[in-house]
PDB file of C-alpha atoms in Angstrom:
ATOM      1  CA  MET A   1     -60.931  30.183 -81.155  1.00  0.00           C
ATOM      2  CA  TYR A   2     -62.283  27.356 -79.061  1.00  0.00           C
ATOM      3  CA  SER A   3     -65.660  27.601 -77.367  1.00  0.00           C
ATOM      4  CA  CYS A   4     -65.943  26.644 -73.695  1.00  0.00           C
ATOM      5  CA  GLU A   5     -67.461  23.323 -74.731  1.00  0.00           C
ATOM      6  CA  GLN A   6     -64.531  22.521 -77.023  1.00  0.00           C
ATOM      7  CA  ALA A   7     -62.059  23.583 -74.341  1.00  0.00           C
ATOM      8  CA  ALA A   8     -63.773  21.460 -71.696  1.00  0.00           C
ATOM      9  CA  ARG A   9     -63.830  18.405 -73.990  1.00  0.00           C
ATOM     10  CA  LEU A  10     -60.123  18.821 -74.689  1.00  0.00           C
ATOM     11  CA  SER A  11     -59.272  19.248 -71.013  1.00  0.00           C
ATOM     12  CA  SER A  12     -60.952  15.917 -70.415  1.00  0.00           C
ATOM     13  CA  LYS A  13     -59.249  14.295 -73.419  1.00  0.00           C
ATOM     14  CA  ALA A  14     -55.864  15.599 -72.240  1.00  0.00           C
ATOM     15  CA  MET A  15     -56.239  13.379 -69.172  1.00  0.00           C
ATOM     16  CA  GLU A  16     -56.309  10.353 -71.484  1.00  0.00           C
ATOM     17  CA  GLN A  17     -53.710  11.115 -74.128  1.00  0.00           C
ATOM     18  CA  PRO A  18     -51.298  13.870 -75.169  1.00  0.00           C
ATOM     19  CA  LEU A  19     -53.028  16.516 -77.291  1.00  0.00           C
ATOM     20  CA  ALA A  20     -51.858  17.490 -80.765  1.00  0.00           C
ATOM     21  CA  PRO A  21     -49.637  20.608 -80.712  1.00  0.00           C
ATOM     22  CA  LYS A  22     -52.357  22.744 -82.281  1.00  0.00           C
ATOM     23  CA  GLU A  23     -54.948  21.547 -79.781  1.00  0.00           C
ATOM     24  CA  ARG A  24     -52.586  22.262 -76.920  1.00  0.00           C
ATOM     25  CA  ILE A  25     -51.938  25.809 -78.068  1.00  0.00           C
ATOM     26  CA  LEU A  26     -55.587  26.643 -78.719  1.00  0.00           C
ATOM     27  CA  LEU A  27     -56.635  25.117 -75.406  1.00  0.00           C
ATOM     28  CA  GLY A  28     -53.904  27.066 -73.586  1.00  0.00           C
ATOM     29  CA  MET A  29     -55.107  30.293 -75.183  1.00  0.00           C
ATOM     30  CA  HIS A  30     -58.681  29.639 -74.167  1.00  0.00           C
ATOM     31  CA  LEU A  31     -57.754  28.753 -70.585  1.00  0.00           C
ATOM     32  CA  MET A  32     -55.685  31.916 -70.260  1.00  0.00           C
ATOM     33  CA  MET A  33     -58.778  34.018 -70.753  1.00  0.00           C
ATOM     34  CA  CYS A  34     -61.479  31.819 -69.255  1.00  0.00           C
ATOM     35  CA  LYS A  35     -61.802  31.355 -65.518  1.00  0.00           C
ATOM     36  CA  GLY A  36     -64.707  28.916 -65.813  1.00  0.00           C
ATOM     37  CA  CYS A  37     -62.804  26.496 -68.057  1.00  0.00           C
ATOM     38  CA  THR A  38     -59.651  26.789 -65.941  1.00  0.00           C
ATOM     39  CA  GLY A  39     -61.760  25.841 -62.938  1.00  0.00           C
ATOM     40  CA  PHE A  40     -63.275  22.936 -64.852  1.00  0.00           C
ATOM     41  CA  ALA A  41     -59.854  21.580 -65.842  1.00  0.00           C
ATOM     42  CA  GLN A  42     -58.599  21.776 -62.252  1.00  0.00           C
ATOM     43  CA  GLN A  43     -61.755  20.275 -60.849  1.00  0.00           C
ATOM     44  CA  ILE A  44     -61.760  17.192 -63.079  1.00  0.00           C
ATOM     45  CA  GLU A  45     -58.102  16.658 -62.117  1.00  0.00           C
ATOM     46  CA  PHE A  46     -59.178  16.893 -58.501  1.00  0.00           C
ATOM     47  CA  LEU A  47     -61.943  14.348 -59.131  1.00  0.00           C
ATOM     48  CA  ARG A  48     -59.304  11.987 -60.508  1.00  0.00           C
ATOM     49  CA  ARG A  49     -57.197  12.402 -57.361  1.00  0.00           C
ATOM     50  CA  ALA A  50     -60.292  11.788 -55.260  1.00  0.00           C
ATOM     51  CA  SER A  51     -61.321   8.695 -57.265  1.00  0.00           C
ATOM     52  CA  ARG A  52     -57.879   7.137 -56.891  1.00  0.00           C
ATOM     53  CA  LYS A  53     -58.280   7.378 -53.117  1.00  0.00           C
ATOM     54  CA  ILE A  54     -61.520   5.391 -53.064  1.00  0.00           C
ATOM     55  CA  PRO A  55     -59.842   1.994 -52.437  1.00  0.00           C
ATOM     56  CA  GLU A  56     -58.111   3.529 -49.408  1.00  0.00           C
ATOM     57  CA  VAL A  57     -61.406   4.893 -48.111  1.00  0.00           C
ATOM     58  CA  LEU A  58     -63.133   1.529 -48.581  1.00  0.00           C
ATOM     59  CA  GLU A  59     -60.247  -0.147 -46.800  1.00  0.00           C
ATOM     60  CA  LYS A  60     -60.674   2.084 -43.763  1.00  0.00           C
ATOM     61  CA  ASP A  61     -64.364   1.227 -43.634  1.00  0.00           C
ATOM     62  CA  ALA A  62     -63.898  -2.517 -44.055  1.00  0.00           C
ATOM     63  CA  ASP A  63     -61.101  -3.337 -41.622  1.00  0.00           C
TER      64      ASP A  63
ATOM     65  CA  MET B   1     -56.221 -30.268 -46.514  1.00  0.00           C
ATOM     66  CA  ALA B   2     -55.135 -28.209 -43.494  1.00  0.00           C
ATOM     67  CA  GLU B   3     -53.133 -26.009 -45.791  1.00  0.00           C
ATOM     68  CA  GLN B   4     -56.178 -25.400 -47.922  1.00  0.00           C
ATOM     69  CA  ASP B   5     -58.157 -24.415 -44.859  1.00  0.00           C
ATOM     70  CA  ASP B   6     -55.483 -21.892 -43.954  1.00  0.00           C
ATOM     71  CA  GLN B   7     -55.655 -20.437 -47.412  1.00  0.00           C
ATOM     72  CA  ALA B   8     -59.423 -20.210 -47.332  1.00  0.00           C
ATOM     73  CA  GLN B   9     -59.167 -18.462 -43.981  1.00  0.00           C
ATOM     74  CA  ALA B  10     -56.542 -16.031 -45.262  1.00  0.00           C
ATOM     75  CA  LEU B  11     -58.845 -15.159 -48.157  1.00  0.00           C
ATOM     76  CA  GLN B  12     -61.794 -14.762 -45.848  1.00  0.00           C
ATOM     77  CA  ALA B  13     -59.959 -11.963 -44.036  1.00  0.00           C
ATOM     78  CA  HIS B  14     -60.140  -9.867 -47.189  1.00  0.00           C
ATOM     79  CA  ARG B  15     -63.720 -10.653 -48.037  1.00  0.00           C
ATOM     80  CA  ALA B  16     -65.269  -7.588 -46.379  1.00  0.00           C
ATOM     81  CA  TYR B  17     -62.938  -5.270 -48.241  1.00  0.00           C
ATOM     82  CA  LEU B  18     -63.418  -7.009 -51.581  1.00  0.00           C
ATOM     83  CA  LEU B  19     -67.166  -6.886 -51.145  1.00  0.00           C
ATOM     84  CA  ARG B  20     -67.150  -3.152 -50.464  1.00  0.00           C
ATOM     85  CA  TYR B  21     -64.879  -2.644 -53.433  1.00  0.00           C
ATOM     86  CA  ALA B  22     -67.157  -4.625 -55.754  1.00  0.00           C
ATOM     87  CA  GLN B  23     -70.314  -3.061 -54.402  1.00  0.00           C
ATOM     88  CA  PHE B  24     -68.960   0.422 -54.931  1.00  0.00           C
ATOM     89  CA  GLN B  25     -68.350  -0.276 -58.612  1.00  0.00           C
ATOM     90  CA  LEU B  26     -71.321  -2.509 -59.352  1.00  0.00           C
ATOM     91  CA  ARG B  27     -73.973  -0.886 -57.133  1.00  0.00           C
ATOM     92  CA  ASP B  28     -75.660  -4.244 -56.720  1.00  0.00           C
ATOM     93  CA  ALA B  29     -75.189  -6.441 -53.663  1.00  0.00           C
ATOM     94  CA  ALA B  30     -75.906  -9.765 -55.409  1.00  0.00           C
ATOM     95  CA  LEU B  31     -73.667  -9.012 -58.348  1.00  0.00           C
ATOM     96  CA  ALA B  32     -70.892  -7.823 -56.029  1.00  0.00           C
ATOM     97  CA  GLU B  33     -71.247 -11.073 -54.115  1.00  0.00           C
ATOM     98  CA  ASP B  34     -70.824 -13.009 -57.399  1.00  0.00           C
ATOM     99  CA  ALA B  35     -67.724 -11.027 -58.342  1.00  0.00           C
ATOM    100  CA  VAL B  36     -66.103 -11.698 -54.970  1.00  0.00           C
ATOM    101  CA  GLN B  37     -67.097 -15.360 -55.095  1.00  0.00           C
ATOM    102  CA  ASP B  38     -65.525 -15.739 -58.547  1.00  0.00           C
ATOM    103  CA  THR B  39     -62.412 -13.971 -57.314  1.00  0.00           C
ATOM    104  CA  LEU B  40     -61.956 -16.206 -54.293  1.00  0.00           C
ATOM    105  CA  ILE B  41     -62.495 -19.329 -56.391  1.00  0.00           C
ATOM    106  CA  ALA B  42     -59.951 -18.113 -58.942  1.00  0.00           C
ATOM    107  CA  ALA B  43     -57.517 -17.377 -56.109  1.00  0.00           C
ATOM    108  CA  LEU B  44     -57.940 -20.817 -54.526  1.00  0.00           C
ATOM    109  CA  ALA B  45     -57.278 -22.401 -57.895  1.00  0.00           C
ATOM    110  CA  GLN B  46     -53.786 -20.906 -57.785  1.00  0.00           C
ATOM    111  CA  PRO B  47     -52.174 -22.102 -54.575  1.00  0.00           C
ATOM    112  CA  GLY B  48     -48.696 -20.871 -53.827  1.00  0.00           C
ATOM    113  CA  ARG B  49     -49.720 -17.285 -54.429  1.00  0.00           C
ATOM    114  CA  PHE B  50     -50.331 -16.565 -50.767  1.00  0.00           C
ATOM    115  CA  GLU B  51     -47.656 -14.304 -49.409  1.00  0.00           C
ATOM    116  CA  GLY B  52     -47.792 -11.261 -47.149  1.00  0.00           C
ATOM    117  CA  ARG B  53     -51.157  -9.844 -46.198  1.00  0.00           C
ATOM    118  CA  SER B  54     -50.881  -6.580 -48.094  1.00  0.00           C
ATOM    119  CA  GLN B  55     -49.615  -8.336 -51.201  1.00  0.00           C
ATOM    120  CA  LEU B  56     -52.417 -10.841 -50.969  1.00  0.00           C
ATOM    121  CA  ARG B  57     -54.968  -8.056 -50.934  1.00  0.00           C
ATOM    122  CA  THR B  58     -53.365  -6.338 -53.908  1.00  0.00           C
ATOM    123  CA  TRP B  59     -53.331  -9.582 -55.819  1.00  0.00           C
ATOM    124  CA  LEU B  60     -56.973 -10.349 -54.977  1.00  0.00           C
ATOM    125  CA  THR B  61     -58.044  -6.836 -55.937  1.00  0.00           C
ATOM    126  CA  GLY B  62     -56.297  -7.273 -59.271  1.00  0.00           C
ATOM    127  CA  ILE B  63     -58.375 -10.395 -59.988  1.00  0.00           C
ATOM    128  CA  LEU B  64     -61.530  -8.726 -58.700  1.00  0.00           C
ATOM    129  CA  LYS B  65     -61.177  -5.749 -61.064  1.00  0.00           C
ATOM    130  CA  HIS B  66     -61.496  -8.018 -64.059  1.00  0.00           C
ATOM    131  CA  LYS B  67     -64.461  -9.893 -62.572  1.00  0.00           C
ATOM    132  CA  ILE B  68     -66.195  -6.568 -61.905  1.00  0.00           C
ATOM    133  CA  VAL B  69     -65.685  -5.385 -65.455  1.00  0.00           C
ATOM    134  CA  ASP B  70     -66.866  -8.712 -66.909  1.00  0.00           C
ATOM    135  CA  LEU B  71     -70.009  -8.908 -64.773  1.00  0.00           C
ATOM    136  CA  GLY B  72     -70.810  -5.195 -64.953  1.00  0.00           C
ATOM    137  CA  ARG B  73     -70.329  -5.049 -68.678  1.00  0.00           C
ATOM    138  CA  SER B  74     -72.691  -7.883 -69.464  1.00  0.00           C
ATOM    139  CA  ARG B  75     -75.321  -6.446 -67.126  1.00  0.00           C
ATOM    140  CA  SER B  76     -75.140  -2.906 -68.517  1.00  0.00           C
ATOM    141  CA  ARG B  77     -75.294  -4.308 -72.018  1.00  0.00           C
ATOM    142  CA  GLY B  78     -78.629  -5.887 -71.129  1.00  0.00           C
ATOM    143  CA  ALA B  79     -79.834  -2.684 -69.483  1.00  0.00           C
ATOM    144  CA  SER B  80     -78.875  -0.409 -72.339  1.00  0.00           C
ATOM    145  CA  ALA B  81     -80.580  -2.602 -74.928  1.00  0.00           C
ATOM    146  CA  HIS B  82     -83.916  -1.042 -74.079  1.00  0.00           C
ATOM    147  CA  ALA B  83     -82.493   2.323 -73.144  1.00  0.00           C
ATOM    148  CA  ALA B  84     -80.796   2.632 -76.519  1.00  0.00           C
ATOM    149  CA  GLY B  85     -81.002   6.041 -78.087  1.00  0.00           C
ATOM    150  CA  GLU B  86     -80.594   7.544 -74.618  1.00  0.00           C
ATOM    151  CA  GLY B  87     -77.445   8.796 -76.232  1.00  0.00           C
ATOM    152  CA  GLU B  88     -75.385   5.825 -75.206  1.00  0.00           C
ATOM    153  CA  ASP B  89     -72.775   6.786 -77.707  1.00  0.00           C
ATOM    154  CA  GLY B  90     -74.342  10.103 -78.506  1.00  0.00           C
ATOM    155  CA  ASP B  91     -72.317  13.179 -77.884  1.00  0.00           C
ATOM    156  CA  SER B  92     -74.539  14.811 -75.314  1.00  0.00           C
ATOM    157  CA  ALA B  93     -72.968  17.363 -72.987  1.00  0.00           C
ATOM    158  CA  LEU B  94     -76.012  17.199 -70.690  1.00  0.00           C
ATOM    159  CA  GLY B  95     -77.162  20.716 -71.431  1.00  0.00           C
ATOM    160  CA  ALA B  96     -74.117  22.188 -69.724  1.00  0.00           C
ATOM    161  CA  PHE B  97     -73.466  24.457 -72.723  1.00  0.00           C
ATOM    162  CA  ASN B  98     -75.657  26.715 -74.841  1.00  0.00           C
ATOM    163  CA  ALA B  99     -75.841  26.666 -78.642  1.00  0.00           C
ATOM    164  CA  GLN B 100     -72.713  28.860 -78.858  1.00  0.00           C
ATOM    165  CA  GLY B 101     -70.781  26.405 -76.679  1.00  0.00           C
ATOM    166  CA  LYS B 102     -70.713  28.729 -73.658  1.00  0.00           C
ATOM    167  CA  TRP B 103     -71.289  27.414 -70.119  1.00  0.00           C
ATOM    168  CA  VAL B 104     -74.926  27.719 -69.090  1.00  0.00           C
ATOM    169  CA  GLU B 105     -73.535  28.003 -65.573  1.00  0.00           C
ATOM    170  CA  ALA B 106     -69.783  28.560 -65.403  1.00  0.00           C
ATOM    171  CA  PRO B 107     -67.946  26.278 -62.947  1.00  0.00           C
ATOM    172  CA  ALA B 108     -67.693  27.974 -59.565  1.00  0.00           C
ATOM    173  CA  ASP B 109     -64.440  28.283 -57.657  1.00  0.00           C
ATOM    174  CA  TRP B 110     -63.774  25.284 -55.379  1.00  0.00           C
ATOM    175  CA  GLY B 111     -60.985  26.967 -53.453  1.00  0.00           C
ATOM    176  CA  MET B 112     -58.596  24.350 -52.039  1.00  0.00           C
ATOM    177  CA  PRO B 113     -60.632  21.194 -52.573  1.00  0.00           C
ATOM    178  CA  ASP B 114     -58.093  18.656 -51.269  1.00  0.00           C
ATOM    179  CA  ALA B 115     -59.031  19.345 -47.643  1.00  0.00           C
ATOM    180  CA  ALA B 116     -62.385  17.668 -48.400  1.00  0.00           C
ATOM    181  CA  LEU B 117     -60.666  14.315 -48.944  1.00  0.00           C
ATOM    182  CA  GLU B 118     -60.386  13.964 -45.177  1.00  0.00           C
ATOM    183  CA  SER B 119     -64.127  14.255 -44.614  1.00  0.00           C
ATOM    184  CA  SER B 120     -66.279  11.130 -44.520  1.00  0.00           C
ATOM    185  CA  GLN B 121     -69.288  13.269 -45.431  1.00  0.00           C
ATOM    186  CA  PHE B 122     -67.484  14.214 -48.663  1.00  0.00           C
ATOM    187  CA  TRP B 123     -67.188  10.560 -49.654  1.00  0.00           C
ATOM    188  CA  ARG B 124     -70.888  10.006 -49.063  1.00  0.00           C
ATOM    189  CA  VAL B 125     -71.708  12.865 -51.424  1.00  0.00           C
ATOM    190  CA  TYR B 126     -69.178  11.562 -53.937  1.00  0.00           C
ATOM    191  CA  GLN B 127     -70.825   8.129 -53.938  1.00  0.00           C
ATOM    192  CA  GLU B 128     -74.281   9.638 -54.331  1.00  0.00           C
ATOM    193  CA  CYS B 129     -73.090  11.705 -57.266  1.00  0.00           C
ATOM    194  CA  CYS B 130     -71.559   8.602 -58.902  1.00  0.00           C
ATOM    195  CA  GLN B 131     -74.923   6.903 -58.606  1.00  0.00           C
ATOM    196  CA  ARG B 132     -76.542   9.555 -60.766  1.00  0.00           C
ATOM    197  CA  LEU B 133     -74.471   8.420 -63.738  1.00  0.00           C
ATOM    198  CA  SER B 134     -75.958   5.819 -66.043  1.00  0.00           C
ATOM    199  CA  GLU B 135     -74.902   2.288 -65.162  1.00  0.00           C
ATOM    200  CA  ARG B 136     -72.496   2.006 -68.046  1.00  0.00           C
ATOM    201  CA  ASP B 137     -70.994   5.485 -67.700  1.00  0.00           C
ATOM    202  CA  ALA B 138     -70.439   4.837 -63.998  1.00  0.00           C
ATOM    203  CA  LEU B 139     -68.703   1.540 -64.691  1.00  0.00           C
ATOM    204  CA  VAL B 140     -66.484   2.943 -67.446  1.00  0.00           C
ATOM    205  CA  PHE B 141     -65.607   5.990 -65.328  1.00  0.00           C
ATOM    206  CA  SER B 142     -64.858   3.859 -62.321  1.00  0.00           C
ATOM    207  CA  THR B 143     -62.802   1.385 -64.346  1.00  0.00           C
ATOM    208  CA  ARG B 144     -60.665   4.277 -65.519  1.00  0.00           C
ATOM    209  CA  GLU B 145     -60.514   6.520 -62.449  1.00  0.00           C
ATOM    210  CA  VAL B 146     -60.981   4.239 -59.453  1.00  0.00           C
ATOM    211  CA  MET B 147     -59.564   0.944 -60.706  1.00  0.00           C
ATOM    212  CA  GLY B 148     -56.982   2.696 -62.871  1.00  0.00           C
ATOM    213  CA  LEU B 149     -57.123   0.492 -65.971  1.00  0.00           C
ATOM    214  CA  SER B 150     -55.516   2.107 -69.023  1.00  0.00           C
ATOM    215  CA  SER B 151     -57.638   3.693 -71.755  1.00  0.00           C
ATOM    216  CA  GLU B 152     -56.438   1.014 -74.129  1.00  0.00           C
ATOM    217  CA  GLU B 153     -57.462  -1.849 -71.850  1.00  0.00           C
ATOM    218  CA  ILE B 154     -60.879  -0.311 -71.283  1.00  0.00           C
ATOM    219  CA  CYS B 155     -61.592   0.137 -74.999  1.00  0.00           C
ATOM    220  CA  LYS B 156     -60.699  -3.492 -75.578  1.00  0.00           C
ATOM    221  CA  LYS B 157     -62.757  -4.793 -72.655  1.00  0.00           C
ATOM    222  CA  PHE B 158     -65.859  -2.742 -73.430  1.00  0.00           C
ATOM    223  CA  GLY B 159     -65.472  -3.023 -77.191  1.00  0.00           C
ATOM    224  CA  ILE B 160     -65.611   0.747 -77.702  1.00  0.00           C
ATOM    225  CA  SER B 161     -63.505   3.171 -79.741  1.00  0.00           C
ATOM    226  CA  THR B 162     -61.141   5.719 -78.198  1.00  0.00           C
ATOM    227  CA  THR B 163     -63.475   8.523 -79.309  1.00  0.00           C
ATOM    228  CA  ASN B 164     -66.319   6.723 -77.600  1.00  0.00           C
ATOM    229  CA  LEU B 165     -64.344   6.383 -74.400  1.00  0.00           C
ATOM    230  CA  HIS B 166     -63.531  10.096 -74.426  1.00  0.00           C
ATOM    231  CA  VAL B 167     -67.209  10.966 -74.871  1.00  0.00           C
ATOM    232  CA  ILE B 168     -68.238   8.734 -71.961  1.00  0.00           C
ATOM    233  CA  LEU B 169     -65.506  10.044 -69.656  1.00  0.00           C
ATOM    234  CA  PHE B 170     -66.291  13.659 -70.558  1.00  0.00           C
ATOM    235  CA  ARG B 171     -69.991  13.107 -69.874  1.00  0.00           C
ATOM    236  CA  ALA B 172     -69.226  11.419 -66.550  1.00  0.00           C
ATOM    237  CA  ARG B 173     -66.781  14.149 -65.489  1.00  0.00           C
ATOM    238  CA  LEU B 174     -69.242  16.901 -66.405  1.00  0.00           C
ATOM    239  CA  SER B 175     -72.006  15.290 -64.421  1.00  0.00           C
ATOM    240  CA  LEU B 176     -69.897  14.381 -61.408  1.00  0.00           C
ATOM    241  CA  ARG B 177     -68.304  17.820 -61.321  1.00  0.00           C
ATOM    242  CA  SER B 178     -71.587  19.646 -61.384  1.00  0.00           C
ATOM    243  CA  CYS B 179     -73.158  17.312 -58.815  1.00  0.00           C
ATOM    244  CA  MET B 180     -70.207  17.748 -56.433  1.00  0.00           C
ATOM    245  CA  SER B 181     -70.299  21.487 -56.927  1.00  0.00           C
ATOM    246  CA  GLU B 182     -73.997  21.631 -56.117  1.00  0.00           C
ATOM    247  CA  ASN B 183     -73.979  19.201 -53.207  1.00  0.00           C
ATOM    248  CA  TRP B 184     -70.621  19.731 -51.596  1.00  0.00           C
ATOM    249  CA  PHE B 185     -68.638  22.776 -52.618  1.00  0.00           C
ATOM    250  CA  LYS B 186     -71.539  25.215 -52.631  1.00  0.00           C
ATOM    251  CA  THR B 187     -72.890  23.888 -49.369  1.00  0.00           C
ATOM    252  CA  ASN B 188     -71.606  24.817 -45.971  1.00  0.00           C
ATOM    253  CA  HIS B 189     -70.220  21.999 -43.916  1.00  0.00           C
ATOM    254  CA  GLU B 190     -67.934  21.701 -40.975  1.00  0.00           C
TER     255      GLU B 190
END
């Protein structure tokens, strides 16, 4: 079983490269039972969406 | 000569944007100025690349990204020389987990966070939270998430391993997430 720390690390790694099948399954099992880690995974995805909008925000301010 | 003046003027129109872009990533007005200067010089050295306004900006931003990484990388290398051991490549999770790997404070529910993207106050908090990252972590994070360079490109440019990159990005995400939670999502705002 993964700990929350392992699950959180893998959620972050999954944003960079596909996980190994075993990692994917163990992470999925952990997320199914853990609200905190599910929130973490969604929130770092949100932070990526937000970060990608930064150039747009800077553009609004500059023009 | 007149044509060159036109080109210089066309570039000038994008200067304010480029400067904001560079300053956001580099957090240093003088260094940002250098990056933009280098970009405009590089652009002027390639005449015939001046097309539509939006394309010109995209092209200039593409050059600027590389200048930012080059300048930022050499500066943070100098800075981390004396801050070595601060866990530069160490695997610290910033005390977010206890010895059993459980959250010390489990991530709170953010509800529907995307509405925040419309708030200018949100972006101020976001920038402040980015500034709490170490110089190098902030630059690596920003190169990946704001400038959108690929993991592979970043490893090559910063001379770090993939494992290293994952550690830095995880540390940055942990810190940014908890800072945003504390200073935005748990706070009431209109």
